[in-house]
Every structure is written in structure tokens, then in C-alpha cells.
Coordinates of N, CA and C in Angstrom, one line a residue:
M239 N 110.3 107.6 88.0 CA 109.3 106.6 88.2 C 108.9 106.5 89.7
K240 N 109.6 107.1 90.6 CA 109.3 107.1 92.0 C 107.9 107.7 92.3
K241 N 107.1 106.9 93.0 CA 105.7 107.4 93.2 C 105.4 107.4 94.7
A242 N 106.4 107.5 95.5 CA 106.2 107.6 97.0 C 107.3 108.5 97.6
K243 N 107.0 109.1 98.7 CA 108.0 109.9 99.4 C 108.2 109.3 100.8
R244 N 109.4 109.3 101.3 CA 109.7 108.8 102.7 C 109.3 109.9 103.6
I245 N 108.5 109.6 104.6 CA 108.1 110.6 105.6 C 108.7 110.3 107.0
L246 N 109.2 109.1 107.2 CA 109.9 108.7 108.4 C 110.9 107.7 108.1
A247 N 112.2 108.0 108.4 CA 113.3 107.0 108.3 C 113.4 106.2 109.5
N248 N 112.7 105.1 109.6 CA 112.7 104.3 110.8 C 113.5 103.0 110.8
Y249 N 114.0 102.6 109.7 CA 115.0 101.6 109.5 C 114.8 100.2 110.2
D250 N 114.1 100.1 111.2 CA 113.8 98.8 111.9 C 112.4 98.8 112.5
A251 N 111.5 98.8 111.6 CA 110.1 99.0 112.1 C 109.4 97.7 112.5
R252 N 109.7 97.2 113.6 CA 109.0 96.0 114.0 C 107.8 96.4 114.8
I253 N 106.6 95.9 114.4 CA 105.4 96.3 115.0 C 105.1 95.4 116.2
S254 N 105.0 95.9 117.4 CA 104.7 95.1 118.6 C 103.2 95.1 118.9
K255 N 102.5 96.0 118.4 CA 101.0 96.1 118.8 C 100.3 96.9 117.7
I256 N 99.1 96.3 117.3 CA 98.2 97.1 116.4 C 96.9 97.2 117.1
D257 N 96.5 98.5 117.2 CA 95.2 98.8 117.9 C 94.3 99.4 116.9
I258 N 93.2 98.8 116.6 CA 92.2 99.3 115.6 C 91.0 99.7 116.4
K259 N 90.6 101.0 116.3 CA 89.4 101.5 116.9 C 88.4 101.9 115.9
P260 N 87.5 100.9 115.5 CA 86.5 101.1 114.5 C 85.5 102.2 114.9
K261 N 85.3 103.1 114.0 CA 84.3 104.2 114.2 C 83.9 104.7 112.8
N262 N 83.4 103.8 111.9 CA 83.0 104.2 110.5 C 84.1 105.1 109.9
K263 N 83.7 106.3 109.4 CA 84.7 107.1 108.7 C 85.8 107.7 109.6
H264 N 85.6 107.5 111.0 CA 86.5 108.1 111.9 C 87.4 107.0 112.6
T265 N 87.5 105.9 111.9 CA 88.3 104.8 112.5 C 89.8 105.3 112.7
K266 N 90.4 104.8 113.8 CA 91.7 105.1 114.1 C 92.5 103.8 114.2
V267 N 93.8 103.8 113.7 CA 94.7 102.7 113.8 C 96.0 103.2 114.5
I268 N 96.4 102.5 115.5 CA 97.6 102.9 116.3 C 98.5 101.7 116.2
L269 N 99.7 102.0 115.6 CA 100.8 101.0 115.5 C 101.8 101.3 116.5
S270 N 102.1 100.4 117.4 CA 103.2 100.6 118.4 C 104.4 99.9 117.9
S271 N 105.6 100.5 118.0 CA 106.7 99.9 117.4 C 108.0 100.4 118.1
Q272 N 109.0 99.6 117.9 CA 110.4 100.0 118.3 C 111.1 100.3 117.0
M273 N 111.5 101.5 116.8 CA 112.2 101.9 115.6 C 113.6 102.4 115.9
Y274 N 114.5 102.1 114.9 CA 115.8 102.6 115.1 C 115.9 104.0 114.6
H275 N 116.4 104.9 115.6 CA 116.6 106.3 115.3 C 118.1 106.5 114.9
E276 N 118.3 106.8 113.6 CA 119.7 106.8 113.1 C 120.5 107.9 113.8
E277 N 119.9 109.1 113.9 CA 120.7 110.2 114.5 C 121.1 109.9 115.9
M278 N 120.3 109.3 116.7 CA 120.6 109.0 118.1 C 121.3 107.6 118.3
D279 N 121.4 106.9 117.2 CA 122.0 105.5 117.2 C 121.4 104.6 118.2
Q280 N 120.1 104.6 118.3 CA 119.4 103.8 119.3 C 118.0 103.5 118.9
K281 N 117.4 102.5 119.5 CA 116.0 102.2 119.2 C 115.1 103.1 120.1
E282 N 114.0 103.5 119.6 CA 113.0 104.3 120.5 C 111.6 103.8 120.2
A283 N 110.8 103.9 121.3 CA 109.4 103.6 121.1 C 108.7 104.6 120.3
V284 N 107.8 104.2 119.4 CA 107.1 105.1 118.5 C 105.7 104.6 118.3
K285 N 104.7 105.5 118.3 CA 103.4 105.2 118.0 C 103.0 105.9 116.7
L286 N 102.5 105.2 115.7 CA 102.0 105.8 114.5 C 100.5 105.8 114.6
I287 N 99.9 107.0 114.6 CA 98.5 107.1 114.9 C 97.8 107.6 113.5
F288 N 97.1 106.7 112.9 CA 96.4 107.0 111.6 C 95.0 107.4 111.9
V289 N 94.6 108.5 111.4 CA 93.3 109.1 111.8 C 92.3 109.1 110.5
D290 N 91.1 108.8 110.8 CA 90.0 108.7 109.7 C 90.5 107.7 108.6
V291 N 90.6 106.5 109.0 CA 91.1 105.4 108.2 C 90.0 104.9 107.3
A292 N 90.3 104.8 106.0 CA 89.3 104.3 105.0 C 89.6 102.8 104.6
A293 N 90.9 102.4 104.7 CA 91.3 101.1 104.3 C 92.6 100.7 104.9
I294 N 92.7 99.4 105.3 CA 93.9 98.8 105.8 C 94.2 97.5 105.0
D295 N 95.5 97.4 104.6 CA 95.9 96.2 103.9 C 97.2 95.6 104.4
F296 N 97.2 94.4 104.8 CA 98.4 93.7 105.3 C 98.8 92.6 104.3
R297 N 100.0 92.6 103.9 CA 100.5 91.5 103.0 C 101.7 90.9 103.8
M298 N 101.5 89.7 104.2 CA 102.5 89.0 105.0 C 103.2 88.0 104.2
N299 N 104.5 87.9 104.5 CA 105.3 86.8 103.9 C 105.9 85.9 105.0
Y300 N 106.8 85.1 104.8 CA 107.4 84.3 105.8 C 108.0 85.2 106.9
F301 N 107.6 85.0 108.1 CA 108.1 85.8 109.2 C 109.6 85.7 109.3
E302 N 110.3 86.7 109.7 CA 111.7 86.8 109.8 C 112.4 86.9 108.4
S303 N 111.6 87.0 107.3 CA 112.2 87.3 106.0 C 112.4 88.8 105.9
M304 N 113.6 89.2 105.5 CA 113.9 90.6 105.5 C 113.6 91.2 104.1
M305 N 113.0 90.5 103.2 CA 112.7 91.0 101.9 C 111.8 92.3 102.0
G306 N 112.2 93.4 101.4 CA 111.5 94.6 101.4 C 111.8 95.6 102.4
I307 N 112.4 95.1 103.5 CA 112.8 96.0 104.6 C 113.8 97.0 104.2
E308 N 114.5 96.8 103.1 CA 115.6 97.7 102.7 C 115.0 99.0 102.3
A309 N 113.7 99.2 102.2 CA 113.1 100.5 101.8 C 113.4 101.5 103.0
M310 N 113.6 101.0 104.1 CA 114.0 101.8 105.3 C 113.2 103.0 105.6
G311 N 111.9 102.8 105.8 CA 111.1 103.9 106.2 C 109.6 103.7 106.0
L312 N 108.9 104.7 106.5 CA 107.4 104.8 106.3 C 107.3 105.8 105.1
Y313 N 106.6 105.3 104.1 CA 106.4 106.1 102.9 C 105.0 106.6 102.7
E314 N 104.8 107.7 102.0 CA 103.5 108.1 101.5 C 103.4 107.9 100.0
V315 N 102.5 107.1 99.6 CA 102.4 106.8 98.1 C 101.6 108.0 97.5
T316 N 102.2 108.5 96.4 CA 101.6 109.7 95.8 C 100.9 109.3 94.5
D317 N 100.9 108.0 94.1 CA 100.2 107.6 92.9 C 98.7 107.4 93.2
K318 N 97.9 108.3 92.7 CA 96.4 108.3 93.0 C 95.8 107.1 92.4
T319 N 96.3 106.6 91.2 CA 95.7 105.4 90.6 C 95.9 104.2 91.5
F320 N 97.1 104.0 92.1 CA 97.4 102.9 93.0 C 96.4 103.0 94.2
I321 N 96.2 104.2 94.7 CA 95.4 104.3 95.9 C 93.9 103.9 95.6
E322 N 93.4 104.4 94.5 CA 92.0 104.1 94.2 C 91.9 102.6 93.9
R323 N 92.8 102.0 93.2 CA 92.7 100.6 92.9 C 92.8 99.8 94.1
L324 N 93.7 100.2 95.1 CA 93.8 99.4 96.3 C 92.5 99.5 97.1
V325 N 91.9 100.6 97.3 CA 90.7 100.8 98.1 C 89.5 100.0 97.4
K326 N 89.4 100.0 96.1 CA 88.4 99.2 95.4 C 88.6 97.7 95.6
E327 N 89.9 97.3 95.6 CA 90.2 95.9 95.8 C 89.8 95.5 97.2
I328 N 90.0 96.3 98.2 CA 89.7 96.0 99.6 C 88.2 95.8 99.7
F329 N 87.4 96.8 99.1 CA 86.0 96.7 99.2 C 85.5 95.4 98.5
E330 N 86.1 95.1 97.3 CA 85.7 93.9 96.6 C 86.0 92.6 97.4
R331 N 87.1 92.6 98.1 CA 87.6 91.5 98.9 C 86.5 91.2 100.0
R332 N 86.0 92.3 100.5 CA 84.9 92.1 101.6 C 83.8 91.2 101.0
K333 N 83.3 91.6 99.8 CA 82.3 90.8 99.2 C 82.7 89.4 98.9
E334 N 83.9 89.2 98.4 CA 84.4 87.8 98.1 C 84.4 87.0 99.3
I335 N 84.9 87.5 100.4 CA 85.1 86.8 101.7 C 83.7 86.5 102.3
Y336 N 82.8 87.5 102.2 CA 81.4 87.3 102.7 C 80.8 86.1 102.0
L337 N 81.0 86.0 100.7 CA 80.4 84.9 99.9 C 81.0 83.5 100.3
L338 N 82.3 83.6 100.6 CA 83.0 82.3 101.0 C 82.5 81.8 102.3
E339 N 82.1 82.7 103.2 CA 81.8 82.4 104.6 C 80.4 82.0 104.8
G340 N 79.5 82.5 104.0 CA 78.1 82.3 104.3 C 77.3 81.6 103.2
D341 N 76.1 81.3 103.5 CA 75.1 80.7 102.6 C 74.2 81.9 102.2
Y342 N 74.6 82.6 101.1 CA 74.0 83.8 100.7 C 73.6 83.7 99.3
N343 N 72.3 84.0 99.0 CA 71.8 83.8 97.6 C 72.1 85.1 96.8
Y344 N 73.4 85.2 96.4 CA 73.9 86.4 95.7 C 73.4 86.5 94.3
D345 N 72.9 87.7 93.9 CA 72.5 87.9 92.5 C 73.4 89.1 92.0
E346 N 74.4 88.8 91.2 CA 75.3 89.9 90.7 C 74.6 90.9 89.8
D347 N 73.4 90.5 89.2 CA 72.7 91.4 88.3 C 71.7 92.3 89.0
D348 N 71.4 92.0 90.3 CA 70.4 92.7 91.1 C 71.0 94.0 91.7
E349 N 70.7 95.2 91.2 CA 71.3 96.4 91.8 C 71.0 96.6 93.3
A350 N 69.8 96.0 93.7 CA 69.4 96.2 95.1 C 70.1 95.2 96.0
D351 N 70.8 94.2 95.5 CA 71.5 93.2 96.3 C 72.5 94.0 97.2
M352 N 72.5 93.6 98.5 CA 73.3 94.3 99.4 C 74.8 94.3 99.0
L353 N 75.3 93.2 98.4 CA 76.7 93.1 98.0 C 77.0 93.8 96.7
N354 N 76.0 94.3 96.0 CA 76.3 95.2 94.8 C 76.2 96.7 95.2
S355 N 75.9 97.0 96.4 CA 75.8 98.4 96.8 C 77.2 98.8 97.2
F356 N 77.7 99.8 96.6 CA 79.0 100.4 96.9 C 78.9 101.8 97.4
D357 N 77.9 102.1 98.2 CA 77.7 103.4 98.7 C 78.9 103.9 99.4
E358 N 79.5 103.1 100.2 CA 80.7 103.5 101.0 C 81.9 103.8 100.1
I359 N 82.1 103.0 99.0 CA 83.2 103.3 98.1 C 83.0 104.6 97.4
H360 N 81.7 105.0 97.1 CA 81.5 106.2 96.5 C 81.8 107.4 97.4
I361 N 81.5 107.2 98.7 CA 81.9 108.3 99.7 C 83.4 108.5 99.6
F362 N 84.1 107.4 99.7 CA 85.6 107.5 99.6 C 86.0 108.2 98.3
L363 N 85.5 107.7 97.2 CA 85.9 108.3 95.9 C 85.7 109.8 95.8
E364 N 84.6 110.3 96.4 CA 84.3 111.7 96.4 C 85.3 112.5 97.3
E365 N 85.8 111.8 98.3 CA 86.8 112.5 99.2 C 88.2 112.0 99.0
K366 N 88.5 111.3 98.0 CA 89.8 110.6 97.9 C 91.0 111.6 97.9
D367 N 90.8 112.8 97.5 CA 91.9 113.7 97.5 C 92.3 114.2 98.9
S368 N 91.5 113.9 99.9 CA 91.8 114.3 101.2 C 92.5 113.1 102.0
Y369 N 92.6 112.0 101.3 CA 93.3 110.8 101.9 C 94.7 110.7 101.5
H370 N 95.5 110.0 102.4 CA 96.9 109.7 102.1 C 97.1 108.2 102.2
T371 N 98.0 107.7 101.5 CA 98.3 106.2 101.6 C 99.7 106.0 102.1
Y372 N 99.8 105.3 103.3 CA 101.0 105.1 103.9 C 101.5 103.7 103.8
V373 N 102.7 103.4 103.5 CA 103.2 102.1 103.3 C 104.5 101.9 104.2
Q374 N 104.5 100.8 104.9 CA 105.7 100.4 105.7 C 106.1 99.0 105.4
N375 N 107.3 98.7 104.9 CA 107.8 97.4 104.8 C 108.3 97.0 106.2
V376 N 108.0 95.8 106.6 CA 108.5 95.3 107.9 C 109.1 93.9 107.6
D377 N 109.7 93.3 108.6 CA 110.4 92.1 108.4 C 109.5 90.9 108.1
A378 N 108.2 91.1 108.2 CA 107.3 90.0 107.9 C 106.3 90.4 106.7
G379 N 106.5 91.5 106.1 CA 105.7 91.8 105.0 C 105.6 93.3 104.8
V380 N 104.3 93.8 104.5 CA 104.1 95.2 104.3 C 102.7 95.5 104.8
Y381 N 102.6 96.7 105.4 CA 101.2 97.2 105.7 C 101.0 98.5 104.9
I382 N 99.7 98.7 104.5 CA 99.3 99.8 103.8 C 98.1 100.4 104.5
I383 N 98.1 101.7 104.8 CA 96.9 102.3 105.5 C 96.5 103.5 104.7
V384 N 95.3 103.6 104.4 CA 94.7 104.8 103.7 C 94.0 105.6 104.8
A385 N 94.5 106.8 105.0 CA 93.9 107.6 106.1 C 94.0 109.1 105.8
K386 N 93.2 109.9 106.5 CA 93.3 111.3 106.2 C 94.5 112.0 106.9
D387 N 95.0 111.4 108.0 CA 96.1 112.0 108.7 C 96.9 111.0 109.4
L388 N 98.1 111.4 109.7 CA 99.1 110.6 110.5 C 99.7 111.4 111.6
K389 N 99.7 110.9 112.8 CA 100.4 111.6 113.9 C 101.5 110.6 114.4
I390 N 102.7 111.1 114.6 CA 103.8 110.3 115.1 C 104.1 110.7 116.6
S391 N 104.0 109.8 117.5 CA 104.2 110.0 118.9 C 105.5 109.3 119.3
R392 N 106.5 110.0 119.8 CA 107.7 109.4 120.3 C 107.8 109.4 121.8

């Protein structure tokens, strides 16, 4: 039933800084962290650099709650159905939040309505096999990043 593989055993992934560099399809996300390196028995500074990011999702719970951290690592989700559902959900959430924030005369039946246009989601769906989904449980929740590549800098 396992649908993810651990790609980094980091055991104590507290994120000290998140740097998002928006650039359409070439968006980059850099997570700076102190991670416990088991073989060296010490913490080390690590940067996770996600390249060509299509979607980011943060789910936070009570800070300092350790629920979920027992997963002990950065994982790549291999379940393509989960990935597609997640990206669609994030695109839909943008529309939902837009409608909450503004006075917009939205017509869900009008195909030409800006909020009914999913050109960007279609671009992702055409290229979805070139994307990876990375998941990290941390002491305050979980982050999920859909990107074409990941570079780890120690």
C-alpha cells in the first residue's frame, strides 16, 4: 500500500526559512533547515531547492505538535492520482479564495469567465509525468511541493 519513497532521511526537519522565487513555470522554492544527520550524529544546515514548481501546499497544525514527524524524512509520492488531485485542488482553491476576497460577478456557466479558464492546469496535466511530488512532515504540519526537480545542498 506504500505510495511514497523516502529520498532523504532527515529526522528533525525544522524549516528556518522559506524562499519562494516566482517565475511562472520556472518558480523555485528554497527551504532552509537544520536537519539531523544520523550517520554523523549531529545537526547540519541543509537547503532543499525545488526547481520548476507547479504547486505548493502547506498544512499546519498546532505548532510544536510532533504528530506526523515520525515519518522521519523527505518523501517522494509516487501515487499519480494523489498528485493530480492535489494540483487540481490547489488551482480550485485559488478561485475559491479569489471569490471570498473580492466583489466579482462570477458566472460558473460562462466558459469565457476568467475563473472558469484552467489553461494553466491543462499545461500541468500535459506535462504531469515530468513532475515529482515531495512531502515533508515537520513538527508543525506538512508541506507538499510539486516540482520537476529537487537539489539538496549541504
